[in-house]
Tab-separated table of C-alpha atoms in Angstrom:
chain	number	residue	atom	x	y	z
A	1	GLY	CA	-10.955	6.338	14.476
A	2	SER	CA	-11.123	3.856	18.077
A	3	GLY	CA	-10.393	1.026	16.827
A	4	SER	CA	-8.532	-0.844	14.178
A	5	LEU	CA	-8.209	-3.876	11.818
A	6	TYR	CA	-6.294	-7.434	12.768
A	7	LEU	CA	-5.061	-9.277	9.845
A	8	ASP	CA	-3.121	-12.786	11.347
A	9	GLY	CA	-1.521	-13.630	8.886
A	10	THR	CA	-3.046	-16.846	7.616
A	11	THR	CA	-4.815	-17.634	3.939
A	12	GLY	CA	-7.481	-15.676	3.028
A	13	THR	CA	-7.559	-12.797	5.973
A	14	GLY	CA	-7.619	-9.251	3.966
A	15	ILE	CA	-10.145	-7.239	2.077
A	16	SER	CA	-10.936	-6.928	-1.405
A	17	VAL	CA	-13.070	-4.288	-3.017
A	18	PRO	CA	-13.491	-4.937	-6.692
A	19	ASP	CA	-14.140	-1.649	-8.296
A	20	THR	CA	-12.693	1.524	-7.247
A	21	GLY	CA	-12.441	3.663	-10.102
A	22	ILE	CA	-9.180	3.947	-10.229
A	23	THR	CA	-8.358	2.758	-14.204
A	24	THR	CA	-6.364	5.095	-14.988
A	25	GLY	CA	-4.436	8.343	-13.843
A	26	VAL	CA	-2.498	9.923	-10.905
A	27	TYR	CA	-3.649	8.557	-7.633
A	28	THR	CA	-2.492	7.921	-3.989
A	29	ALA	CA	-2.727	4.789	-1.315
A	30	GLU	CA	-2.289	5.429	1.960
A	31	CYS	CA	-2.292	3.933	5.651
A	32	TRP	CA	-1.768	3.438	8.661
A	33	TRP	CA	-0.129	-0.362	9.739
A	34	LYS	CA	1.774	-1.899	12.735
A	35	GLN	CA	2.910	-5.823	11.299
A	36	THR	CA	3.191	-7.438	14.677
A	37	ASN	CA	4.981	-10.720	12.683
A	38	ARG	CA	6.357	-10.768	9.698
A	39	THR	CA	7.546	-13.988	7.623
A	40	GLY	CA	8.446	-12.752	4.175
A	41	THR	CA	7.227	-10.181	2.267
A	42	ASP	CA	4.564	-9.689	3.598
A	43	ARG	CA	1.568	-7.105	1.454
A	44	ILE	CA	0.500	-4.098	3.036
A	45	PHE	CA	-1.616	-3.502	-0.209
A	46	ALA	CA	-1.882	-4.192	-3.420
A	47	LEU	CA	-3.502	-2.156	-6.930
A	48	GLY	CA	-4.642	-4.761	-9.750
A	49	ASP	CA	-6.715	-6.191	-11.447
A	50	ALA	CA	-8.682	-9.179	-11.582
A	51	ALA	CA	-6.605	-10.951	-14.461
A	52	ASN	CA	-3.151	-9.721	-14.372
A	53	PRO	CA	-0.281	-9.989	-10.753
A	54	PRO	CA	-0.574	-6.088	-8.893
A	55	GLY	CA	0.324	-2.931	-10.827
A	56	MET	CA	1.483	-2.232	-7.901
A	57	SER	CA	2.315	-3.072	-3.392
A	58	CYS	CA	3.808	-2.781	-0.775
A	59	GLY	CA	4.816	-4.572	2.096
A	60	MET	CA	7.742	-5.086	4.867
A	61	SER	CA	9.538	-8.083	4.309
A	62	ASN	CA	11.462	-10.228	7.802
A	63	THR	CA	14.459	-8.212	7.389
A	64	THR	CA	12.780	-5.306	8.163
A	65	THR	CA	13.540	-4.217	4.484
A	66	MET	CA	10.234	-1.498	3.029
A	67	HIS	CA	9.220	-3.255	-0.300
A	68	PHE	CA	7.392	-1.494	-3.202
A	69	TYR	CA	7.204	-3.085	-6.627
A	70	GLY	CA	5.156	-2.180	-10.003
A	71	ASN	CA	4.265	-4.668	-12.317
A	72	SER	CA	3.231	-5.462	-16.086
A	73	ASN	CA	2.045	-8.589	-17.585
A	74	SER	CA	5.220	-8.156	-19.555
A	75	GLY	CA	7.225	-7.735	-16.173
A	76	SER	CA	8.586	-5.633	-13.240
A	77	ASP	CA	10.598	-2.967	-11.560
A	78	SER	CA	11.351	-2.142	-7.326
A	79	ASN	CA	12.196	0.394	-4.832
A	80	GLU	CA	13.816	-1.224	-1.898
A	81	GLN	CA	14.259	0.901	1.088
A	82	THR	CA	16.237	-0.737	3.186
A	83	ASN	CA	17.092	1.994	5.478
A	84	TRP	CA	13.689	1.050	8.634
A	85	ALA	CA	16.017	-2.031	9.727
A	86	THR	CA	15.779	-0.923	13.255
A	87	GLU	CA	11.742	-0.371	12.460
A	88	SER	CA	10.555	-3.111	15.443
A	89	THR	CA	7.533	-4.387	15.078
A	90	THR	CA	5.791	-2.829	17.955
A	91	THR	CA	5.533	1.086	16.060
A	92	TRP	CA	2.525	2.597	14.068
A	93	ARG	CA	3.426	3.727	10.414
A	94	HIS	CA	2.801	6.130	7.654
A	95	ILE	CA	2.673	4.652	4.054
A	96	ALA	CA	1.300	6.097	1.426
A	97	ILE	CA	1.693	5.898	-2.573
A	98	CYS	CA	1.062	8.581	-4.853
A	99	ARG	CA	1.361	7.967	-8.585
A	100	GLN	CA	2.035	11.277	-10.443
A	101	SER	CA	1.866	10.015	-14.120
A	102	ASP	CA	1.544	6.982	-15.675
A	103	ASN	CA	5.202	5.351	-14.972
A	104	THR	CA	6.519	8.026	-11.841
A	105	THR	CA	5.062	6.867	-8.166
A	106	ASN	CA	6.376	8.523	-5.790
A	107	VAL	CA	7.345	6.895	-2.171
A	108	TYR	CA	6.372	8.337	1.435
A	109	ASP	CA	7.029	6.950	4.714
A	110	GLY	CA	5.731	8.731	6.864
A	111	GLY	CA	5.444	12.024	5.288
A	112	VAL	CA	8.949	11.526	4.438
A	113	TYR	CA	9.971	11.210	0.457
A	114	ARG	CA	11.829	7.815	0.027
A	115	GLY	CA	11.728	7.496	-3.436
A	116	ALA	CA	9.384	7.024	-6.901
A	117	LEU	CA	9.348	3.921	-9.455
A	118	THR	CA	9.531	5.807	-12.167
A	119	SER	CA	9.043	1.791	-14.785
A	120	SER	CA	7.122	1.271	-17.508
A	121	TYR	CA	5.707	-1.865	-15.587
A	122	VAL	CA	3.752	0.133	-14.112
A	123	ARG	CA	0.388	-0.555	-15.450
A	124	THR	CA	-2.447	2.097	-15.965
A	125	ILE	CA	-4.900	-0.229	-14.462
A	126	GLU	CA	-5.388	-0.359	-10.893
A	127	ASP	CA	-9.081	-0.977	-10.019
A	128	ARG	CA	-9.061	-3.720	-7.502
A	129	LEU	CA	-7.566	-3.214	-4.122
A	130	MET	CA	-6.315	-5.880	-1.771
A	131	ILE	CA	-5.206	-4.655	1.599
A	132	GLY	CA	-3.385	-7.161	3.682
A	133	PHE	CA	-2.503	-9.576	0.336
A	134	ARG	CA	-1.808	-9.754	-2.928
A	135	ASN	CA	-3.511	-11.219	-5.251
A	136	THR	CA	-1.766	-13.596	-7.740
A	137	VAL	CA	-2.863	-14.874	-11.014
A	138	GLY	CA	-3.789	-19.290	-11.777
A	139	GLY	CA	-5.374	-18.922	-7.232
A	140	ASN	CA	-1.192	-19.891	-6.281
A	141	SER	CA	-2.174	-18.868	-2.616
A	142	ALA	CA	0.750	-19.849	-1.245
A	143	ASP	CA	1.840	-16.669	-3.132
A	144	ASP	CA	-0.882	-13.689	-2.048
A	145	GLN	CA	1.723	-12.560	1.457
A	146	PHE	CA	-0.329	-12.352	3.586
A	147	PHE	CA	0.249	-9.354	6.090
A	148	THR	CA	-0.300	-10.163	10.248
A	149	GLY	CA	-0.808	-6.726	11.933
A	150	TYR	CA	-2.903	-3.342	12.235
A	151	ILE	CA	-3.539	-1.810	9.262
A	152	ASP	CA	-5.880	2.189	10.116
A	153	GLU	CA	-7.184	4.871	8.071
A	154	PHE	CA	-7.285	3.343	4.766
A	155	ARG	CA	-8.180	5.726	2.129
A	156	LEU	CA	-7.602	6.076	-2.156
A	157	SER	CA	-7.416	8.476	-3.855
A	158	ASP	CA	-7.676	9.688	-7.853
A	159	SER	CA	-5.447	12.435	-6.838
A	160	GLN	CA	-1.860	13.361	-6.445
A	161	ARG	CA	-2.431	13.897	-2.218
A	162	TYR	CA	1.448	15.066	-1.825
A	163	THR	CA	4.514	16.252	-4.320
A	164	THR	CA	8.464	15.347	-3.165
A	165	SER	CA	8.174	17.820	-0.626
A	166	GLY	CA	6.772	15.703	1.871
A	167	PHE	CA	3.324	15.962	4.401
A	168	THR	CA	2.558	15.588	7.784
A	169	PRO	CA	0.411	12.443	8.104
A	170	SER	CA	-3.101	12.847	9.397
A	171	THR	CA	-3.261	11.635	13.447
A	172	THR	CA	-7.009	11.900	12.556
A	173	ALA	CA	-10.104	10.121	10.437
A	174	PHE	CA	-9.881	11.047	6.577
A	175	VAL	CA	-12.853	12.770	6.243
A	176	PRO	CA	-14.309	12.332	2.214
A	177	ASP	CA	-13.880	14.459	-0.271
A	178	ALA	CA	-14.363	14.975	-4.404
A	179	ASN	CA	-11.327	12.407	-4.992
A	180	THR	CA	-11.985	10.202	-2.016
A	181	LYS	CA	-12.587	5.677	-4.112
A	182	VAL	CA	-12.617	4.065	-1.075
A	183	LEU	CA	-12.847	4.804	3.051
A	184	LEU	CA	-11.324	2.646	5.279
A	185	HIS	CA	-11.712	3.452	9.142
A	186	MET	CA	-11.335	0.914	10.043
A	187	ASP	CA	-13.186	1.095	13.300
A	188	ASN	CA	-15.278	-2.200	14.052
């Protein structure tokens, strides 16, 4: 596209889509992102519902470790990818998360399979999308972990678009298809 979304990391910045149509089964969430400042585990995106912590979220920490979290109402699990330590804040990256079943969610960086969350803590209802932050229960906005940087070409699908063999991320604008539930080009 011709532009991207810039988020300045302040409280209240980000995009919220209250009803994505993703409630059970497989999904793929993906986008291009470039972080310009790191203050904590700033969330690129999260999926969840309005009454609970996010069921799935990902973000880059200030120690350049990528964090992926799966949560339920009774606990959480995480998959931390520490091999991104040389990443600068000037590099665009593609991230994709694919839920294959209710308890397995694969993680991809630049089309390369990096691992999976296999926890029973990953909820099956992910109807709310949060871009640039994660929601908290009880209104504690200090824990929302707002992202500072750019996000582009965000797509949420009700299909498993990728397998563990990897893929080449698209460098052109996504085109909607029958499985596309949310598509944000971020051009304006």
